[in-house]
Amino acid sequence: MLWSKNSMKEKKPEEKEKTRISQSLDENIELLDAQMGIKKNFDVLTRQLVIGGKNVTLLFVDGLTNDQIVTLVLQNLTRLDHADMVPDSIKKLFRGSLGYTEVEEVEYLEDIVTKVLSGPLAILVDGSSKALIMDARIYPIRSPEEPDLERVVRGSRDGFVETLVFNTALIRRRIRDPKLRMEYFQVGIRSKSDVIVCYIEDIANPDLVDSIKEKIEYIKIDGIPMGEKSVEELISPGSFWNPFPKVRYTERPDVAAMHLLEGHVLVLVDTSPSVIITPATYFHHLQHAEEYRQNPTVGVYLRWVRFLGVAASLFLLPLWFLFASSPGLLPPQLSYIGISQPSEIPLIIQFILAEISIDMIRLATIHTPSALATSTGIIAALLIGELATRVGLFAQEVILYTAIVAIGTFLTPSIEIANANRLVRLFLLIVTALFRAPGFIFGVAGILVFLALNKSFGIPYLWPLAPFNLKALASIVVRMPVPVRNTRPSILKPIDRDRQVLAAPARKPSGGGKNK
């Protein structure tokens, strides 16, 4: 159930009273030094100037301010005379002399601290009870490259980066709708991290939007150094024992734009190249951009291959273990399924060791320099695959089926759902080893019930399978052509359900005949 509009407002603590800017420049600098440690920090700098007979101080963080822009602006300011600075210096600078686009007035010292530590530059004038904030910041940034986890054969090669304003620009480039909204929040009492809630106003469900915004506003923590993952855990509590992700991550702007047009809400966090998509069902994690970059028939085939791989990663090992340990369950035609050369180690121990070995290889490859990653994989494959079977540590079939399952795990588009499926597979292996066929059956049933009871921001996690929706389920099983996908998912309760505007039939001419 979606949170009501006013469900959290009563719990929010009272805001601390702010300190107004004094007309004494020295007093302001002294108070700012007490809060920011200007004299103790080598990278928090001040620059004293005399502009039009007025003492002016610039306050900024070295490395976050674009020196070229500031230099050009100061060249204009140094030409001002006394008449250009009186009677109201801040107002005259703001409205006429400060030739820069992103400038705002502030009245409180706390606003100066927050803004300056975020990167903008503060301009304080002696005798003025306000200050100017000039957003001439510049952050270290890498080029928008294609994300490794969501590569496509044909399609755009840009991806989100760690700088928030670049990510919002990538979305706006694809959706030039005046109803697209990017609402700004700051999260973290100490970190003051920038967070954006993105949605299309006349499509997204207002209750869903309000629920997410209120949860973000209510976050009271010192900082979110882990970026989007910290935000996810703070706005979707109760997921500690639940391995299944309640949101979807993407690093592709086209995928983010597609979900916006369906009625989803995005959460963007500064310093994070991944965007949170809310809400997200289990089947959202099984879709990939490659399916929509190919012919619909090819897209259907790719989707079915992916579904088959995900199903194998979940059920192949428990099923084979069940049939290998209980041969009587197999018909005579499948009697060859089993172990050709038994090992001294119990079968369930072999599978658990094989699973741990695969994860050790995966983690070692991640933490190994790129030049050595291939060599690490080859060495691990030889040691675990070849030598382990020769010495009798693993049966050959265990290596074969574990390799197939590993491929199915890597076929899963979402690394979060792949990790959850890995834990489910281990759970099914253990209950099958303990209780054989009843354990497997009740284990699968228990997982399905658990998923059916889950919700992501009020949306059933197994929709459209539970609750059942035939039309929506068909669009998941089959990659529909674009002209057929003319409605948005009903479970999101979008304001505008139609995706395509049907053209009015052409009218016949009222008069006829040629001119005589």
XYZ file of C-alpha atoms in Angstrom:
516
model
C 0.000 0.000 0.000
C 1.356 3.396 -0.958
C 2.137 5.759 1.872
C -0.345 8.525 2.411
C 0.604 12.102 1.663
C 0.840 13.261 5.274
C 1.901 10.012 6.915
C 5.416 11.174 7.796
C 5.193 14.918 8.239
C 4.264 14.735 11.918
C 7.418 12.716 12.701
C 9.908 15.122 11.181
C 12.050 16.869 13.812
C 12.010 20.610 14.162
C 14.530 22.444 12.033
C 17.336 24.291 13.826
C 17.076 28.086 13.763
C 19.493 29.636 11.279
C 21.905 32.540 11.779
C 21.315 35.622 9.640
C 24.191 37.210 7.774
C 25.588 40.242 9.579
C 26.374 43.553 7.906
C 29.905 43.286 9.303
C 32.076 41.371 6.864
C 34.695 40.551 9.508
C 32.032 39.115 11.802
C 30.681 36.940 8.999
C 34.128 35.580 8.158
C 34.769 34.873 11.841
C 31.508 32.932 12.184
C 32.165 31.039 8.948
C 35.654 30.183 10.137
C 34.164 28.729 13.320
C 31.845 26.510 11.292
C 34.033 25.589 8.323
C 37.553 25.863 9.702
C 38.729 28.259 7.002
C 42.111 28.738 8.665
C 42.586 25.011 9.315
C 41.605 23.713 5.861
C 44.157 24.229 3.116
C 41.509 23.880 0.374
C 38.917 26.314 1.812
C 40.093 29.641 0.474
C 39.132 33.302 0.792
C 40.032 36.132 -1.560
C 39.756 39.724 -0.330
C 39.018 42.405 -2.921
C 38.010 46.063 -3.016
C 35.274 46.628 -5.586
C 33.832 50.124 -5.959
C 35.248 51.134 -2.599
C 33.593 48.164 -0.844
C 35.431 45.333 0.870
C 34.422 42.069 -0.802
C 35.405 38.518 0.167
C 35.154 35.473 -2.062
C 34.791 32.125 -0.267
C 35.266 28.865 -2.186
C 36.737 25.361 -2.112
C 39.856 24.884 -4.193
C 39.363 22.207 -6.843
C 35.571 22.559 -7.003
C 35.459 26.016 -8.590
C 36.029 26.736 -12.261
C 38.877 29.269 -12.192
C 38.332 30.439 -15.759
C 34.716 31.418 -15.195
C 35.501 33.170 -11.915
C 38.367 35.096 -13.532
C 36.121 36.371 -16.342
C 33.449 37.480 -13.870
C 35.976 39.236 -11.634
C 37.401 41.130 -14.582
C 34.013 42.817 -14.955
C 33.597 43.431 -11.224
C 36.964 45.126 -10.817
C 35.884 47.797 -13.299
C 32.982 48.927 -11.087
C 33.144 52.282 -9.319
C 31.537 53.482 -6.117
C 28.229 54.444 -7.781
C 27.825 50.844 -8.998
C 27.976 49.498 -5.437
C 25.647 51.794 -3.510
C 23.142 51.997 -1.961
C 22.435 48.226 -2.080
C 25.583 46.420 -3.196
C 24.151 42.898 -3.310
C 21.093 43.925 -5.279
C 23.143 45.908 -7.788
C 25.589 43.071 -8.262
C 22.803 40.542 -8.601
C 20.691 42.478 -11.080
C 23.287 44.249 -13.168
C 26.972 43.774 -12.629
C 27.405 40.042 -12.053
C 27.202 38.700 -15.579
C 26.668 35.024 -14.863
C 23.618 32.784 -15.243
C 23.543 30.728 -12.022
C 23.504 33.277 -9.183
C 21.241 33.422 -6.133
C 20.875 35.473 -2.957
C 21.085 33.905 0.508
C 20.312 35.373 3.922
C 21.739 32.783 6.323
C 25.283 31.715 7.136
C 24.272 28.047 7.146
C 23.208 28.369 3.504
C 26.634 29.773 2.654
C 28.346 26.837 4.371
C 26.190 24.263 2.585
C 26.560 25.887 -0.815
C 30.298 26.498 -0.628
C 31.066 22.957 0.528
C 29.013 21.716 -2.434
C 31.212 23.636 -4.859
C 29.670 27.078 -5.619
C 31.427 30.303 -4.705
C 30.136 32.796 -2.132
C 30.462 36.574 -2.491
C 30.161 38.592 0.733
C 30.126 42.413 0.727
C 30.834 44.585 3.748
C 27.676 46.397 4.877
C 25.260 43.906 3.265
C 23.063 41.488 5.187
C 22.876 39.121 2.218
C 25.406 37.194 0.160
C 25.556 35.951 -3.406
C 26.152 32.341 -4.409
C 27.644 31.844 -7.867
C 27.443 28.265 -9.093
C 30.692 28.096 -11.045
C 31.646 24.688 -9.734
C 33.440 21.990 -11.668
C 33.710 18.346 -10.634
C 36.164 15.690 -11.779
C 34.311 13.702 -14.436
C 34.907 10.796 -16.758
C 33.391 10.517 -20.231
C 29.899 8.941 -20.518
C 30.977 5.448 -21.602
C 28.790 2.411 -22.190
C 28.243 0.555 -18.886
C 29.902 -2.852 -18.641
C 26.866 -4.555 -17.082
C 24.384 -3.432 -19.749
C 26.216 -3.662 -23.052
C 24.261 -3.953 -26.283
C 25.308 -4.995 -29.786
C 23.492 -2.092 -31.406
C 22.426 1.058 -29.607
C 23.666 4.120 -27.773
C 27.079 3.930 -26.125
C 26.623 6.628 -23.493
C 26.069 5.853 -19.846
C 25.537 7.632 -16.565
C 28.563 9.047 -14.756
C 29.323 10.158 -11.202
C 28.326 13.788 -11.776
C 24.640 14.454 -11.168
C 24.087 17.338 -13.590
C 25.482 15.284 -16.470
C 23.080 12.444 -15.666
C 20.048 14.726 -15.630
C 21.185 16.185 -18.957
C 21.385 12.694 -20.497
C 17.753 12.077 -19.477
C 16.503 15.454 -20.684
C 18.205 14.871 -24.007
C 15.908 11.872 -24.512
C 12.725 13.273 -22.964
C 12.049 16.889 -23.894
C 8.701 16.919 -22.180
C 7.895 20.128 -20.264
C 6.207 17.916 -17.667
C 9.479 16.141 -16.821
C 10.313 17.010 -13.229
C 13.699 16.891 -11.469
C 13.142 17.733 -7.788
C 16.211 18.415 -5.663
C 16.928 17.129 -2.142
C 19.944 17.031 0.146
C 20.524 13.881 2.179
C 22.980 13.475 5.034
C 23.443 15.787 7.992
C 27.185 15.895 7.324
C 27.598 14.772 3.712
C 24.812 16.991 2.260
C 24.625 14.673 -0.751
C 22.563 15.824 -3.725
C 19.594 13.623 -4.600
C 17.144 14.089 -7.480
C 13.659 12.593 -7.754
C 12.770 12.392 -11.446
C 9.314 11.712 -12.915
C 6.877 12.912 -15.562
C 4.218 14.915 -13.795
C 1.179 14.015 -15.903
C 2.097 10.300 -16.084
C 3.465 9.129 -12.727
C 1.097 8.264 -9.894
C 1.100 11.285 -7.518
C 0.812 9.046 -4.443
C 3.893 7.128 -5.502
C 5.823 10.352 -6.116
C 4.803 11.830 -2.760
C 5.676 8.595 -0.961
C 9.206 8.539 -2.348
C 9.793 12.259 -1.737
C 8.589 12.038 1.864
C 10.827 9.050 2.562
C 13.838 10.910 1.191
C 12.995 14.044 3.189
C 12.752 11.958 6.353
C 16.246 10.457 6.003
C 18.253 11.550 9.043
C 21.747 10.089 8.814
C 25.246 11.563 8.895
C 26.049 10.668 5.296
C 25.512 8.309 2.385
C 29.032 7.516 1.143
C 27.751 4.403 -0.642
C 25.456 6.595 -2.712
C 22.402 5.023 -4.299
C 22.645 1.782 -2.303
C 22.410 3.671 0.988
C 19.406 5.608 -0.302
C 17.719 2.380 -1.404
C 18.046 0.801 2.029
C 16.829 3.980 3.735
C 13.695 4.428 1.587
C 12.785 0.716 1.378
C 13.270 -0.597 4.925
C 12.715 -4.210 5.963
C 14.958 -5.707 3.293
C 17.751 -6.976 5.565
C 16.648 -10.607 5.408
C 15.203 -10.273 1.930
C 17.827 -10.857 -0.794
C 15.472 -9.813 -3.596
C 15.957 -6.189 -4.690
C 12.927 -3.921 -4.403
C 14.337 -1.416 -6.884
C 16.105 -1.768 -10.190
C 19.407 -0.139 -11.070
C 20.455 1.025 -14.499
C 23.430 2.871 -15.910
C 21.821 3.394 -19.321
C 19.977 6.687 -20.026
C 17.713 5.033 -22.624
C 16.549 2.439 -20.087
C 15.886 5.186 -17.528
C 13.916 7.221 -20.079
C 11.861 4.172 -21.052
C 10.807 3.588 -17.457
C 9.914 7.260 -17.007
C 7.530 6.998 -19.951
C 5.927 3.946 -18.346
C 5.179 5.867 -15.146
C 8.105 4.913 -12.916
C 9.956 7.291 -10.624
C 13.746 7.613 -10.753
C 16.092 8.521 -7.916
C 19.506 9.937 -8.894
C 22.290 10.349 -6.340
C 25.392 12.458 -6.867
C 28.679 10.479 -7.149
C 26.722 7.393 -8.306
C 26.611 6.238 -11.950
C 23.572 4.043 -11.269
C 20.002 5.339 -11.247
C 17.319 3.815 -9.017
C 14.089 2.799 -10.787
C 11.030 2.518 -8.549
C 8.940 0.476 -8.207
C 10.381 -2.745 -9.646
C 8.926 -6.240 -9.832
C 10.830 -9.500 -10.237
C 10.241 -9.465 -13.986
C 11.667 -5.964 -14.371
C 15.061 -7.437 -13.492
C 14.849 -9.972 -16.316
C 14.515 -7.458 -19.149
C 17.462 -6.122 -21.120
C 17.908 -3.271 -23.580
C 19.300 -5.672 -26.213
C 15.817 -7.156 -26.704
C 14.454 -3.765 -27.752
C 17.411 -2.982 -30.022
C 16.699 -6.007 -32.249
C 13.843 -7.146 -34.453
C 10.794 -8.179 -32.348
C 11.146 -11.817 -33.419
C 14.829 -11.813 -32.488
C 13.936 -10.010 -29.270
C 11.474 -12.772 -28.356
C 14.135 -15.421 -28.958
C 16.706 -13.545 -26.877
C 14.218 -13.096 -24.057
C 13.313 -16.794 -24.012
C 16.982 -17.789 -24.005
C 17.508 -15.442 -21.061
C 14.480 -16.851 -19.216
C 15.791 -20.374 -19.832
C 19.196 -19.421 -18.432
C 17.666 -17.823 -15.334
C 15.453 -20.886 -14.749
C 18.508 -23.152 -15.106
C 20.452 -21.041 -12.603
C 17.639 -21.584 -10.095
C 16.444 -25.159 -10.560
C 19.026 -27.186 -12.525
C 21.326 -28.088 -9.624
C 18.561 -28.952 -7.100
C 16.706 -31.040 -9.716
C 19.796 -32.943 -10.829
C 20.803 -33.537 -7.211
C 17.296 -34.861 -6.495
C 17.377 -37.292 -9.422
C 20.990 -38.329 -8.772
C 20.261 -39.111 -5.124
C 16.843 -40.687 -5.860
C 17.170 -42.590 -9.170
C 13.768 -44.190 -8.668
C 12.085 -40.888 -9.507
C 13.382 -41.044 -13.086
C 11.662 -42.905 -15.927
C 13.725 -45.642 -17.601
C 14.460 -43.395 -20.607
C 16.342 -40.955 -18.334
C 18.170 -43.488 -16.223
C 21.524 -42.234 -17.540
C 21.149 -39.086 -15.406
C 23.345 -39.483 -12.379
C 26.961 -39.898 -11.349
C 29.139 -42.102 -13.542
C 32.070 -42.205 -11.075
C 31.043 -41.684 -7.436
C 33.341 -39.659 -5.182
C 34.218 -40.106 -1.549
C 32.831 -36.665 -0.790
C 29.017 -36.419 -0.385
C 27.277 -34.890 -3.383
C 25.786 -31.957 -1.460
C 29.247 -31.022 -0.127
C 30.600 -31.097 -3.683
C 27.921 -28.703 -4.864
C 28.471 -26.296 -1.984
C 32.237 -26.340 -2.545
C 31.701 -25.779 -6.277
C 29.407 -22.809 -5.587
C 31.941 -21.271 -3.203
C 34.718 -21.871 -5.734
C 32.778 -20.094 -8.496
C 32.219 -17.094 -6.214
C 35.891 -17.078 -5.236
C 36.877 -16.991 -8.923
C 34.383 -14.195 -9.573
C 35.633 -12.090 -6.678
C 39.258 -12.750 -7.555
C 38.615 -11.636 -11.133
C 36.989 -8.409 -9.900
C 39.922 -7.556 -7.630
C 42.607 -8.618 -10.109
C 44.125 -6.039 -12.483
C 42.679 -6.291 -15.986
C 45.953 -7.505 -17.475
C 45.926 -10.526 -15.134
C 42.180 -11.253 -14.986
C 42.218 -13.647 -17.953
C 45.185 -15.548 -16.533
C 43.436 -15.844 -13.175
C 40.349 -17.328 -14.839
C 42.412 -19.855 -16.801
C 44.377 -20.933 -13.734
C 41.210 -21.310 -11.666
C 39.480 -23.279 -14.425
C 42.428 -25.682 -14.703
C 42.746 -26.153 -10.957
C 39.053 -26.503 -10.174
C 37.791 -28.068 -13.387
C 40.535 -30.413 -14.510
C 42.640 -31.309 -11.493
C 39.755 -31.445 -9.013
C 38.036 -34.172 -11.046
C 41.289 -36.141 -11.492
C 41.990 -36.310 -7.775
C 38.384 -37.238 -7.028
C 37.407 -34.037 -5.260
C 34.519 -33.377 -7.653
C 32.485 -35.642 -9.904
C 32.578 -34.672 -13.577
C 28.823 -34.064 -13.621
C 29.105 -31.630 -10.723
C 31.589 -29.514 -12.689
C 29.411 -29.691 -15.827
C 26.155 -28.644 -14.201
C 27.815 -26.017 -12.016
C 29.316 -24.457 -15.158
C 25.899 -24.398 -16.858
C 24.379 -22.764 -13.796
C 27.174 -20.176 -13.706
C 26.435 -19.255 -17.324
C 22.748 -18.919 -16.458
C 23.674 -16.628 -13.571
C 25.712 -14.392 -15.866
C 22.770 -14.323 -18.314
C 20.687 -12.519 -15.683
C 20.643 -8.789 -16.618
C 20.449 -7.573 -13.027
C 23.393 -8.455 -10.802
C 21.147 -7.895 -7.758
C 18.588 -10.495 -8.834
C 21.424 -12.850 -9.883
C 22.853 -12.726 -6.347
C 19.393 -13.352 -4.895
C 18.878 -16.317 -7.237
C 22.232 -17.720 -6.108
C 21.056 -17.774 -2.489
C 17.734 -19.331 -3.511
C 19.616 -22.068 -5.392
C 21.708 -22.857 -2.305
C 18.557 -22.937 -0.180
C 16.861 -25.375 -2.576
C 19.973 -27.566 -2.652
C 20.048 -27.804 1.142
C 16.331 -28.547 1.624
C 16.486 -31.107 -1.227
C 19.465 -32.800 0.419
C 17.608 -32.939 3.745
C 14.113 -33.948 2.620
C 14.518 -35.114 -1.010
C 11.415 -34.597 -3.219
C 9.153 -33.078 -0.516
C 11.941 -30.651 0.386
C 12.314 -29.496 -3.217
C 8.567 -29.094 -3.732
C 7.933 -27.235 -0.487
C 11.088 -25.189 -0.981
C 9.940 -23.943 -4.392
C 6.436 -23.312 -3.036
C 7.837 -21.391 -0.082
C 9.954 -19.157 -2.330
C 6.936 -18.418 -4.558
C 4.781 -17.535 -1.543
C 7.565 -15.354 -0.150
C 7.849 -13.476 -3.448
C 4.083 -13.152 -3.761
C 3.885 -11.510 -0.330
C 6.626 -9.016 -1.177
C 5.888 -5.527 -2.447
C 7.965 -2.784 -3.992
C 6.567 0.607 -2.999
C 3.080 -0.866 -2.871
C 3.396 -2.884 -6.101
C 3.127 -6.725 -5.840
C 6.538 -8.211 -6.543
C 5.282 -11.013 -8.812
C 2.899 -8.878 -10.852
C 1.540 -9.714 -13.435
C 1.798 -13.360 -12.379
C 0.309 -12.670 -8.948
C -2.114 -10.958 -9.101
C -2.684 -12.426 -12.546
C -2.932 -10.098 -15.531
C -2.934 -11.947 -18.843
C -2.262 -8.960 -21.099
C 0.639 -7.705 -18.989
C 2.058 -11.233 -18.624
C 1.969 -11.658 -22.399
C 4.037 -8.470 -22.798
C 6.650 -9.969 -20.457
C 6.811 -13.391 -22.098
C 6.826 -11.913 -25.617
C 8.751 -8.813 -26.634
C 5.919 -6.811 -28.155
C 6.488 -4.571 -31.229
C 6.457 -0.849 -30.504
C 3.122 -0.158 -32.301
C 1.409 -2.777 -30.106
C 2.701 -1.366 -26.793
C 0.151 1.421 -26.637
C -0.689 1.404 -22.909
C 1.336 1.854 -19.740
C 1.432 -0.814 -16.972
C -1.862 -0.616 -15.124
C -0.330 -1.638 -11.799
C 1.510 1.712 -11.648
C -1.821 3.571 -11.802
C -0.485 6.195 -14.229
C -2.480 9.367 -14.803
C -2.194 8.970 -18.569
C -2.521 5.320 -19.534
C -2.231 5.733 -23.298
C 1.228 5.718 -24.830
C 0.130 6.385 -28.398
C -2.177 9.102 -29.657
C -4.328 7.660 -32.392
C -4.476 9.953 -35.385
C -7.894 11.193 -36.456
C -9.086 9.749 -39.786
C -8.432 11.972 -42.752
C -11.503 13.966 -43.767
C -12.721 13.916 -47.311
C -12.862 17.248 -49.145
C -16.218 18.991 -48.736
C -16.272 20.171 -52.331
C -15.266 18.183 -55.377
C -14.410 18.342 -58.958
C -11.806 20.138 -60.967
C -12.003 23.775 -61.891
C -13.747 24.168 -65.150
